[in-house]
Amino acid sequence: MDFNGSSGGGSDHRQIEESKPLLGEMSATEGNKMGAAPCRRALLHCNGMRYKLLQEGDIQVCVIRHPRTFLSKILTSKFLRRWEPHHLTLADNSVASATPTGYMENSISYSAIEDVQLLSWENAPKYCLQLTIPGGTVLLQAANSYLRDQWFHSLQWKKKIYKYKKVLSNPSRWEVVLKEIRTLVDMALTSPLQDDSIHQAPLEIVSKLLSENNNLTTQDHESIIVAIAPLLENNHPPPDLCEFFCKHCRERPRSMVVIEVFTPVVQRILKHNMDFGKCPRLRLFTQEYILALNELNAGMEVVKKFIHSMHGPTGQCPHPRVLPNLVAVCLAAIYSCYEEFINSRDNSPSLKEIRNGCQQQCDRKPNLPLRLLHTSPDLVSQEATLTESRLKPVIVTSNEIHVEVERNNTTNQKMTANVGNDSEPNLIDCLMVSPTCSTMSIELSTQADRILGCYVEILKMLSDYDDWRPALASLLQPIPFPKEALAHEKFTKELKYVIQRFAEDPRQEVHSCLLSVRAGKDGWFQLYSPGGVACDDDGELFASMVCVCNNVHILMGSCYKTKKFLLSLAENKLGPCMLLALRGNQTMVEILCLMLEYNIIDNNDTQLQIISTLESTDVGKRMYEQLCDRQRELKELQRKGGPTRLTLPSKSTDADLARLLSSGSFGNLENLSLAFTNVTSACAEHLIKLPSLKQLNLWSTQFGDAGLRLLSEHLTMLQVLNLCETPVTDAGLLALSSMKSLCSLNMNSTKLSADTYEDLKAKLPNLKEVDVRYTEAW
């Protein structure tokens, strides 16, 4: 049977239906009486029930042709009707069966359905729907009243959406179109169906309408936006609609629609969006909205109030997705400012070629000019270069990029060592080589400069919130900005505020993000250090990143006392550190003293130069005298000796141990037991001053990973170590691989994993006695 209707009567019915209001009350069908059995139409009451939109389901189907003769009336009576089970699918255009046979041999187009009614039989109640089609009726029988109503509302929805798509696909008069859009929105808001598509379908219809009609006036734009605003309260706009919103923000940033309608939409996006990578136009719309706020009279004050509204009035933001989404918007906006320069990379030397000082032609267009400046590493001459470079900045446009590279002796040695290495050179090494030379000065367009200023200010605002700062530091730790931005003086100067906020934060999870995210990659610490491309303050920010802020150790306490960190400074930043110490910077004086104390510097001449630097200032002279006193005491301890074995009483603390070790000579101490005391990792800085220590018992103490890492760097001659029932984990135990003299190791009841245990066995050749009971490796 063909339910799409090809007869003249069917065509008339469809024409009548198309002329009805789309949301008008469904009138009773006329002239479609059903055969013999009397029936009554059940009234649909709004009882507050909610239904899920059906896409498919099992249902009984019966088709009744309109009786035209007495015999056909008998054949269509209820006693002779035949019901067929079908699995129906409610597609976008029609109702179809998974088994196209019998009554459902052909699909039923929504345009052929003239009416949908609920039916209830008097004698034998059945849960039926009546679909009126040209020349007959289709009955659908469900298992219960809820399923019947669910099918009813789903069919009604599919039928109306199909008609709206047709009506709004060929608009004639925009005032009529606007009225239909409002009616469509009301239908979606009052529908008893609960499904994402209920609100998304009208938005997609309007989105398609706008994308296909570009001749709308600004007033038409605002009228449509206001009409669909109720649907946007709980739904993201589709991609094409985002493009329309972006266009409106750019063309009319001061429109009240931006504030009144777009604000809740953007707030919802920032609170609930999970991945801008899947919805890039949502990010672009958010970006344009913020720029529109910046165009208002109050400018950044409005943006600041918006950011505050996203955070909330309390000290803790209740929406965990707001910060990552805001940062993603900022990063994308900043990237777009330098996109013109980034696109020119195809014609510029690669990072490896810049570092190696060579260029491969390889079918390349004419290379952008590259200037290599080799100068003396003398610090005074570097200061002279600073003045000259500031007087003669290099202007970079999309057509010509000048890169000024100044290398000192250390950098030249690194460059020579890396010749032939195919790995990508370090980003910051390619951008900078001098503490004073301005690598590159970029001129942005007026629009790009405005965007850059707005979104860097937003990053500053984000860094002012204490609860957001740890996550913000973590997101920015890998330095997610293009190298063109890092070479732009204005950008790095403005971003300096954010880095300063990280450095001032006493929480380790914040200031530790200033370091590189992994070995071989530079971080903000290197970028803003003397010699870094972003350093413009002679090392003040660098000093604050490792100095004492109000007598509270920040970075110093967590990382810079380690030999690895001091070695890195000695290899790469010794000259700038000496210069800052020469100018009386207390942090740099402490660093130089620690380098001498831990024998970081092997060269005698360099040691004498450091000593001369320390003695040139009052603070340096005082600290160096204290260092000399400590060294004399250490030599005295080693000469006089002292006990070879020592056991601390139970419940002793770090302070008790410190007082004990400072009260006498322990140069010969070989066996120290701290078992069942209350010592922590903080006592490690005292333990490393015991040069003869060979056996250490830390059983049932609070000694953790941090202390274990410090011991592994200094007590390399330790032979016996008991860590039973301590809170150490794999992170600290792995550091023991450098203690090659270990022959007995007790890790009973620790968080040792099997992989770490195997790694330790492979790297500790002298290990003979191991206790791993009650661990994962047992």
Tab-separated table of C-alpha atoms in Angstrom, residues 242-677:
chain	number	residue	atom	x	y	z
A	242	CYS	CA	27.720	30.403	16.601
A	243	GLU	CA	28.999	31.924	13.357
A	244	PHE	CA	25.917	34.159	13.271
A	245	PHE	CA	26.471	35.202	16.886
A	246	CYS	CA	30.148	35.926	16.198
A	247	LYS	CA	29.195	38.142	13.286
A	248	HIS	CA	26.737	40.048	15.473
A	249	CYS	CA	29.373	40.542	18.209
A	250	ARG	CA	31.827	41.929	15.665
A	251	GLU	CA	29.350	44.201	13.890
A	252	ARG	CA	27.330	45.405	16.890
A	253	PRO	CA	29.421	44.917	20.034
A	254	ARG	CA	27.493	47.599	21.917
A	255	SER	CA	24.090	46.044	21.222
A	256	MET	CA	22.067	45.199	24.317
A	257	VAL	CA	21.523	41.749	22.841
A	258	VAL	CA	25.179	41.005	23.601
A	259	ILE	CA	24.696	41.710	27.294
A	260	GLU	CA	21.155	40.461	27.818
A	261	VAL	CA	21.059	37.383	25.575
A	262	PHE	CA	24.647	36.264	24.967
A	263	THR	CA	25.864	36.565	28.571
A	264	PRO	CA	23.910	33.567	29.958
A	265	VAL	CA	24.771	31.577	26.832
A	266	VAL	CA	28.516	32.165	27.244
A	267	GLN	CA	28.288	31.509	30.973
A	268	ARG	CA	26.714	28.140	30.260
A	269	ILE	CA	29.384	27.313	27.679
A	270	LEU	CA	32.180	28.097	30.117
A	271	LYS	CA	30.555	26.115	32.926
A	272	HIS	CA	29.611	22.997	30.994
A	273	ASN	CA	31.710	22.677	27.862
A	274	MET	CA	34.071	19.680	28.086
A	275	ASP	CA	36.172	19.994	24.950
A	276	PHE	CA	36.555	23.019	22.680
A	277	GLY	CA	38.425	20.763	20.263
A	278	LYS	CA	35.108	19.141	19.353
A	279	CYS	CA	33.243	22.472	19.328
A	280	PRO	CA	35.724	25.099	18.058
A	281	ARG	CA	32.979	27.543	17.106
A	282	LEU	CA	31.766	27.656	20.690
A	283	ARG	CA	35.256	28.816	21.627
A	284	LEU	CA	35.256	31.375	18.816
A	285	PHE	CA	31.864	32.696	19.926
A	286	THR	CA	33.100	33.020	23.525
A	287	GLN	CA	36.195	34.816	22.253
A	288	GLU	CA	34.173	37.309	20.200
A	289	TYR	CA	31.752	37.874	23.070
A	290	ILE	CA	34.576	38.845	25.434
A	291	LEU	CA	36.008	41.185	22.803
A	292	ALA	CA	32.541	42.752	22.441
A	293	LEU	CA	32.472	43.379	26.205
A	294	ASN	CA	35.857	45.062	25.889
A	295	GLU	CA	34.377	47.449	23.311
A	296	LEU	CA	31.903	48.878	25.826
A	297	ASN	CA	32.603	52.205	27.481
A	298	ALA	CA	33.913	50.631	30.682
A	299	GLY	CA	36.099	48.247	28.645
A	300	MET	CA	38.166	45.885	30.789
A	301	GLU	CA	36.107	46.716	33.873
A	302	VAL	CA	33.143	44.969	32.256
A	303	VAL	CA	35.355	42.008	31.357
A	304	LYS	CA	36.645	41.902	34.936
A	305	LYS	CA	33.087	41.813	36.293
A	306	PHE	CA	32.261	39.008	33.888
A	307	ILE	CA	35.283	36.971	35.028
A	308	HIS	CA	34.275	37.585	38.643
A	309	SER	CA	30.730	36.415	37.893
A	310	MET	CA	32.167	33.204	36.440
A	311	HIS	CA	34.285	32.625	39.550
A	312	GLY	CA	31.560	33.450	42.026
A	313	PRO	CA	31.592	35.475	45.247
A	314	THR	CA	33.164	32.786	47.426
A	315	GLY	CA	36.825	31.896	47.697
A	316	GLN	CA	36.313	28.668	45.759
A	317	CYS	CA	34.850	28.553	42.261
A	318	PRO	CA	32.067	25.905	42.204
A	319	HIS	CA	32.478	25.174	38.493
A	320	PRO	CA	35.663	23.185	37.705
A	321	ARG	CA	35.383	23.658	33.924
A	322	VAL	CA	35.360	27.464	33.958
A	323	LEU	CA	39.113	27.987	34.338
A	324	PRO	CA	40.270	25.452	31.688
A	325	ASN	CA	37.728	26.851	29.234
A	326	LEU	CA	38.762	30.452	29.879
A	327	VAL	CA	42.427	29.533	29.456
A	328	ALA	CA	41.639	27.715	26.202
A	329	VAL	CA	39.877	30.826	24.889
A	330	CYS	CA	42.805	33.034	25.919
A	331	LEU	CA	45.408	30.759	24.309
A	332	ALA	CA	43.475	30.560	21.047
A	333	ALA	CA	42.989	34.341	20.947
A	334	ILE	CA	46.673	35.025	21.632
A	335	TYR	CA	47.670	32.478	18.989
A	336	SER	CA	45.449	34.241	16.437
A	337	CYS	CA	47.357	37.499	17.040
A	338	TYR	CA	50.564	35.908	15.714
A	339	GLU	CA	48.962	33.711	13.062
A	340	GLU	CA	50.315	35.859	10.240
A	341	PHE	CA	53.861	35.381	11.490
A	342	ILE	CA	53.327	31.696	12.218
A	343	ASN	CA	52.125	31.099	8.662
A	344	SER	CA	55.357	32.640	7.367
A	345	ARG	CA	57.385	29.842	8.958
A	346	ASP	CA	57.248	27.889	5.703
A	347	ASN	CA	59.671	30.402	4.219
A	348	SER	CA	61.873	30.789	7.306
A	349	PRO	CA	64.803	28.707	8.552
A	350	SER	CA	63.894	25.834	10.819
A	351	LEU	CA	64.733	25.959	14.507
A	352	LYS	CA	67.526	23.454	13.971
A	353	GLU	CA	69.047	25.565	11.196
A	354	ILE	CA	68.918	28.681	13.378
A	355	ARG	CA	70.689	26.892	16.183
A	356	ASN	CA	73.356	25.299	13.987
A	357	GLY	CA	73.943	28.529	12.090
A	358	CYS	CA	73.310	26.933	8.707
A	359	GLN	CA	70.489	26.967	6.177
A	360	GLN	CA	69.486	24.275	3.734
A	361	GLN	CA	68.081	25.585	0.505
A	362	CYS	CA	66.142	22.427	-0.463
A	363	ASP	CA	63.671	23.939	-2.924
A	364	ARG	CA	62.818	26.700	-0.509
A	365	LYS	CA	61.718	30.174	-1.407
A	366	PRO	CA	64.210	32.935	-0.606
A	367	ASN	CA	65.025	32.641	3.083
A	368	LEU	CA	64.178	35.343	5.549
A	369	PRO	CA	67.353	37.165	6.609
A	370	LEU	CA	69.193	35.710	9.617
A	371	ARG	CA	71.890	37.626	11.469
A	372	LEU	CA	74.238	35.880	13.884
A	373	LEU	CA	76.116	38.165	16.256
A	374	HIS	CA	79.104	36.627	18.080
A	375	THR	CA	80.235	38.725	21.018
A	376	SER	CA	82.398	38.390	24.070
A	377	PRO	CA	80.797	36.753	27.066
A	378	ASP	CA	82.116	39.528	29.250
A	379	LEU	CA	79.261	40.834	31.364
A	380	VAL	CA	80.184	44.483	30.918
A	381	SER	CA	80.142	44.202	27.150
A	382	GLN	CA	76.753	42.493	27.434
A	383	GLU	CA	75.383	45.522	29.274
A	384	ALA	CA	76.686	47.735	26.488
A	385	THR	CA	74.936	45.500	23.984
A	386	LEU	CA	71.715	45.925	25.988
A	387	THR	CA	71.739	49.687	25.541
A	388	GLU	CA	72.500	49.379	21.844
A	389	SER	CA	69.833	46.760	21.246
A	390	ARG	CA	67.205	48.872	22.952
A	391	LEU	CA	68.114	51.847	20.784
A	392	LYS	CA	67.943	49.762	17.601
A	393	PRO	CA	65.043	47.327	17.825
A	394	VAL	CA	64.455	44.895	15.007
A	395	ILE	CA	61.107	45.283	13.273
A	396	VAL	CA	59.438	42.078	12.175
A	397	THR	CA	56.625	41.953	9.651
A	398	SER	CA	55.019	39.093	7.782
A	399	ASN	CA	57.305	39.705	4.821
A	400	GLU	CA	60.629	40.011	6.646
A	401	ILE	CA	61.809	38.574	9.938
A	402	HIS	CA	65.183	39.470	11.418
A	403	VAL	CA	66.456	37.203	14.163
A	404	GLU	CA	69.302	38.542	16.247
A	405	VAL	CA	71.199	35.794	18.007
A	406	GLU	CA	74.002	36.439	20.428
A	407	ARG	CA	75.907	33.415	21.713
A	408	ASN	CA	78.398	33.220	24.537
A	409	ASN	CA	81.070	30.558	24.919
A	410	THR	CA	78.781	28.152	26.766
A	411	THR	CA	76.152	28.333	24.071
A	412	ASN	CA	78.754	27.774	21.361
A	413	GLN	CA	79.924	24.635	23.116
A	414	LYS	CA	76.353	23.342	23.327
A	415	MET	CA	75.789	24.126	19.686
A	416	THR	CA	78.897	22.217	18.668
A	417	ALA	CA	77.878	19.253	20.784
A	418	ASN	CA	74.493	19.084	19.100
A	419	VAL	CA	75.758	19.171	15.513
A	420	GLY	CA	74.483	16.092	13.769
A	421	ASN	CA	71.679	15.611	16.262
A	422	ASP	CA	68.350	15.379	14.477
A	423	SER	CA	66.293	16.275	17.516
A	424	GLU	CA	64.432	19.558	17.567
A	425	PRO	CA	66.526	22.248	19.307
A	426	ASN	CA	65.343	23.827	22.502
A	427	LEU	CA	62.726	26.496	21.831
A	428	ILE	CA	64.180	29.130	24.106
A	429	ASP	CA	67.730	28.496	22.892
A	430	CYS	CA	66.506	29.467	19.429
A	431	LEU	CA	64.821	32.591	20.710
A	432	MET	CA	67.464	33.855	23.063
A	433	VAL	CA	71.119	33.749	23.692
A	434	SER	CA	71.933	36.904	25.565
A	435	PRO	CA	70.689	38.378	28.820
A	436	THR	CA	70.489	41.721	27.116
A	437	CYS	CA	69.861	41.390	23.404
A	438	SER	CA	66.265	41.947	22.330
A	439	THR	CA	65.755	38.954	20.088
A	440	MET	CA	62.899	40.157	18.007
A	441	SER	CA	60.444	43.029	18.017
A	442	ILE	CA	57.095	42.345	16.360
A	443	GLU	CA	54.638	44.922	15.089
A	444	LEU	CA	51.040	43.741	15.340
A	445	SER	CA	48.072	45.240	13.583
A	446	THR	CA	45.778	47.480	15.615
A	447	GLN	CA	43.126	44.766	15.864
A	448	ALA	CA	45.627	42.071	16.875
A	449	ASP	CA	47.179	44.390	19.434
A	450	ARG	CA	43.757	45.042	20.954
A	451	ILE	CA	42.998	41.315	21.149
A	452	LEU	CA	46.392	40.593	22.691
A	453	GLY	CA	45.970	43.263	25.354
A	454	CYS	CA	42.496	42.026	26.273
A	455	TYR	CA	43.385	38.360	26.717
A	456	VAL	CA	46.687	38.924	28.492
A	457	GLU	CA	44.736	41.064	30.960
A	458	ILE	CA	42.338	38.143	31.443
A	459	LEU	CA	45.272	35.856	32.257
A	460	LYS	CA	46.339	38.429	34.844
A	461	MET	CA	42.852	38.415	36.334
A	462	LEU	CA	42.833	34.613	36.516
A	463	SER	CA	46.167	34.610	38.329
A	464	ASP	CA	44.724	36.867	41.046
A	465	TYR	CA	42.329	34.149	42.266
A	466	ASP	CA	44.011	31.933	44.854
A	467	ASP	CA	41.923	28.860	44.092
A	468	TRP	CA	42.534	29.140	40.338
A	469	ARG	CA	46.277	29.777	40.562
A	470	PRO	CA	47.446	26.136	40.954
A	471	ALA	CA	45.448	24.933	37.949
A	472	LEU	CA	46.430	27.998	35.905
A	473	ALA	CA	50.117	27.405	36.649
A	474	SER	CA	49.747	23.775	35.630
A	475	LEU	CA	48.030	24.718	32.352
A	476	LEU	CA	50.748	27.250	31.490
A	477	GLN	CA	53.699	25.112	32.628
A	478	PRO	CA	54.392	23.591	29.165
A	479	ILE	CA	54.589	27.186	27.747
A	480	PRO	CA	51.629	26.841	25.346
A	481	PHE	CA	52.403	30.028	23.397
A	482	PRO	CA	54.024	30.176	19.939
A	483	LYS	CA	57.674	31.211	19.757
A	484	GLU	CA	56.638	34.413	17.984
A	485	ALA	CA	54.726	35.437	21.113
A	486	LEU	CA	57.681	34.606	23.360
A	487	ALA	CA	59.866	36.771	21.138
A	488	HIS	CA	57.418	39.679	21.359
A	489	GLU	CA	58.589	42.132	24.007
A	490	LYS	CA	55.126	43.506	24.760
A	491	PHE	CA	53.661	40.048	25.330
A	492	THR	CA	56.409	38.783	27.649
A	493	LYS	CA	56.412	42.072	29.546
A	494	GLU	CA	52.655	41.880	30.180
A	495	LEU	CA	52.770	38.176	31.029
A	496	LYS	CA	55.481	38.873	33.590
A	497	TYR	CA	52.759	39.778	36.110
A	498	VAL	CA	51.320	36.243	35.889
A	499	ILE	CA	54.746	34.639	36.369
A	500	GLN	CA	55.399	36.937	39.331
A	501	ARG	CA	52.147	35.783	40.938
A	502	PHE	CA	53.258	32.170	40.520
A	503	ALA	CA	56.640	32.923	42.061
A	504	GLU	CA	55.087	34.684	45.065
A	505	ASP	CA	52.661	31.853	45.820
A	506	PRO	CA	53.944	29.799	48.788
A	507	ARG	CA	52.284	26.593	47.534
A	508	GLN	CA	54.714	24.180	45.942
A	509	GLU	CA	52.194	23.029	43.320
A	510	VAL	CA	52.140	26.614	42.041
A	511	HIS	CA	55.744	27.798	42.036
A	512	SER	CA	57.070	24.381	40.942
A	513	CYS	CA	55.234	24.943	37.631
A	514	LEU	CA	57.779	27.643	36.816
A	515	LEU	CA	60.254	24.850	36.113
A	516	SER	CA	60.255	22.834	32.906
A	517	VAL	CA	57.554	20.247	32.462
A	518	ARG	CA	60.137	17.561	31.680
A	519	ALA	CA	63.854	17.117	31.191
A	520	GLY	CA	65.250	18.770	28.076
A	521	LYS	CA	62.516	21.402	27.896
A	522	ASP	CA	62.901	24.906	29.252
A	523	GLY	CA	60.250	26.487	31.422
A	524	TRP	CA	59.293	29.930	32.653
A	525	PHE	CA	62.226	29.834	35.068
A	526	GLN	CA	64.650	29.741	32.141
A	527	LEU	CA	62.628	32.149	29.987
A	528	TYR	CA	62.675	34.946	32.588
A	529	SER	CA	66.160	34.244	33.933
A	530	PRO	CA	69.130	36.487	33.073
A	531	GLY	CA	69.923	35.563	29.507
A	532	GLY	CA	66.335	34.585	28.786
A	533	VAL	CA	64.490	36.185	25.914
A	534	ALA	CA	61.866	37.611	28.297
A	535	CYS	CA	64.237	39.014	30.920
A	536	ASP	CA	64.044	42.815	30.954
A	537	ASP	CA	64.757	43.575	34.623
A	538	ASP	CA	68.376	42.474	35.104
A	539	GLY	CA	67.227	39.331	36.890
A	540	GLU	CA	64.810	40.738	39.491
A	541	LEU	CA	62.027	38.306	38.582
A	542	PHE	CA	64.540	35.482	38.325
A	543	ALA	CA	65.742	36.315	41.837
A	544	SER	CA	62.171	36.414	43.142
A	545	MET	CA	61.574	32.955	41.701
A	546	VAL	CA	64.267	31.523	43.963
A	547	CYS	CA	64.454	34.019	46.772
A	548	VAL	CA	62.926	34.317	50.197
A	549	CYS	CA	59.632	36.167	50.216
A	550	ASN	CA	59.028	37.549	53.712
A	551	ASN	CA	61.602	35.098	55.063
A	552	VAL	CA	59.589	32.138	53.711
A	553	HIS	CA	61.464	29.886	51.321
A	554	ILE	CA	59.578	29.493	48.082
A	555	LEU	CA	61.397	27.759	45.249
A	556	MET	CA	64.558	27.525	47.333
A	557	GLY	CA	63.056	25.147	49.805
A	558	SER	CA	61.665	22.768	47.244
A	559	CYS	CA	64.244	22.436	44.516
A	560	TYR	CA	67.239	24.698	44.405
A	561	LYS	CA	69.137	23.055	47.260
A	562	THR	CA	69.495	19.927	45.176
A	563	LYS	CA	72.773	19.356	43.436
A	564	LYS	CA	71.058	18.875	40.106
A	565	PHE	CA	69.545	22.330	40.207
A	566	LEU	CA	72.776	23.968	41.346
A	567	LEU	CA	74.700	22.164	38.618
A	568	SER	CA	72.230	23.492	36.058
A	569	LEU	CA	72.722	27.031	37.316
A	570	ALA	CA	76.509	26.617	37.333
A	571	GLU	CA	76.504	25.396	33.740
A	572	ASN	CA	74.050	27.877	32.251
A	573	LYS	CA	73.554	30.872	34.553
A	574	LEU	CA	76.779	31.266	36.540
A	575	GLY	CA	77.703	34.592	34.947
A	576	PRO	CA	74.307	36.245	35.558
A	577	CYS	CA	74.212	34.813	39.099
A	578	MET	CA	77.610	36.334	39.845
A	579	LEU	CA	76.507	39.637	38.394
A	580	LEU	CA	73.401	39.746	40.590
A	581	ALA	CA	75.456	38.713	43.633
A	582	LEU	CA	77.924	41.472	42.815
A	583	ARG	CA	75.008	43.909	43.001
A	584	GLY	CA	74.064	42.642	46.463
A	585	ASN	CA	71.223	40.239	45.656
A	586	GLN	CA	70.986	38.037	48.756
A	587	THR	CA	69.451	35.081	46.934
A	588	MET	CA	72.306	34.912	44.458
A	589	VAL	CA	74.814	35.222	47.316
A	590	GLU	CA	73.198	32.181	48.971
A	591	ILE	CA	73.328	30.277	45.691
A	592	LEU	CA	77.062	30.963	45.260
A	593	CYS	CA	77.728	29.908	48.866
A	594	LEU	CA	75.839	26.647	48.315
A	595	MET	CA	77.827	26.004	45.139
A	596	LEU	CA	81.023	26.281	47.200
A	597	GLU	CA	79.627	24.227	50.092
A	598	TYR	CA	78.504	21.332	47.890
A	599	ASN	CA	81.634	21.479	45.689
A	600	ILE	CA	79.603	22.226	42.575
A	601	ILE	CA	82.475	24.206	41.011
A	602	ASP	CA	85.587	22.153	40.170
A	603	ASN	CA	87.660	24.852	38.500
A	604	ASN	CA	89.922	26.671	40.980
A	605	ASP	CA	89.921	29.910	39.041
A	606	THR	CA	86.136	29.972	38.961
A	607	GLN	CA	86.026	29.285	42.688
A	608	LEU	CA	88.362	32.222	43.330
A	609	GLN	CA	86.172	34.426	41.166
A	610	ILE	CA	83.086	33.410	43.164
A	611	ILE	CA	84.927	34.102	46.418
A	612	SER	CA	85.960	37.503	45.165
A	613	THR	CA	82.367	38.219	44.206
A	614	LEU	CA	81.124	37.228	47.653
A	615	GLU	CA	83.701	39.345	49.434
A	616	SER	CA	82.775	42.403	47.396
A	617	THR	CA	79.527	43.021	49.318
A	618	ASP	CA	78.694	43.104	53.018
A	619	VAL	CA	76.044	40.415	52.803
A	620	GLY	CA	78.301	38.237	50.690
A	621	LYS	CA	81.237	38.671	53.024
A	622	ARG	CA	79.116	37.716	56.047
A	623	MET	CA	77.689	34.609	54.414
A	624	TYR	CA	81.095	33.524	53.158
A	625	GLU	CA	82.533	33.844	56.656
A	626	GLN	CA	79.709	31.669	57.976
A	627	LEU	CA	80.460	29.143	55.231
A	628	CYS	CA	84.125	29.112	56.216
A	629	ASP	CA	83.114	28.516	59.833
A	630	ARG	CA	80.932	25.591	58.826
A	631	GLN	CA	83.676	24.125	56.691
A	632	ARG	CA	86.163	24.434	59.571
A	633	GLU	CA	83.700	22.750	61.909
A	634	LEU	CA	83.223	19.946	59.416
A	635	LYS	CA	86.973	19.453	59.066
A	636	GLU	CA	87.277	19.565	62.850
A	637	LEU	CA	84.587	16.892	63.174
A	638	GLN	CA	86.345	14.704	60.655
A	639	ARG	CA	89.693	15.198	62.460
A	640	LYS	CA	88.431	14.663	66.022
A	641	GLY	CA	86.104	11.837	65.134
A	642	GLY	CA	83.439	11.162	67.751
A	643	PRO	CA	81.157	8.127	68.321
A	644	THR	CA	80.768	5.516	65.600
A	645	ARG	CA	77.254	4.449	66.701
A	646	LEU	CA	74.323	6.567	67.829
A	647	THR	CA	70.687	5.791	68.684
A	648	LEU	CA	68.107	8.529	69.224
A	649	PRO	CA	65.403	8.013	71.877
A	650	SER	CA	61.923	7.202	70.627
A	651	LYS	CA	59.634	10.156	69.858
A	652	SER	CA	62.618	12.393	69.156
A	653	THR	CA	61.925	15.124	66.622
A	654	ASP	CA	63.842	16.836	63.836
A	655	ALA	CA	64.737	19.653	66.230
A	656	ASP	CA	66.112	17.166	68.741
A	657	LEU	CA	68.309	15.572	66.104
A	658	ALA	CA	69.541	18.972	64.924
A	659	ARG	CA	70.486	20.029	68.449
A	660	LEU	CA	72.264	16.742	69.067
A	661	LEU	CA	74.320	16.801	65.904
A	662	SER	CA	75.312	20.425	66.495
A	663	SER	CA	76.505	19.783	70.050
A	664	GLY	CA	79.563	17.669	69.384
A	665	SER	CA	81.805	15.896	66.928
A	666	PHE	CA	80.277	13.144	64.764
A	667	GLY	CA	82.854	12.878	62.010
A	668	ASN	CA	83.329	9.150	62.706
A	669	LEU	CA	79.631	8.293	63.023
A	670	GLU	CA	78.992	5.188	60.930
A	671	ASN	CA	75.784	3.759	62.407
A	672	LEU	CA	72.757	5.959	63.189
A	673	SER	CA	69.392	4.605	64.368
A	674	LEU	CA	66.349	6.866	64.258
A	675	ALA	CA	63.861	3.985	64.528
A	676	PHE	CA	60.465	4.776	66.104
A	677	THR	CA	61.192	8.505	66.308
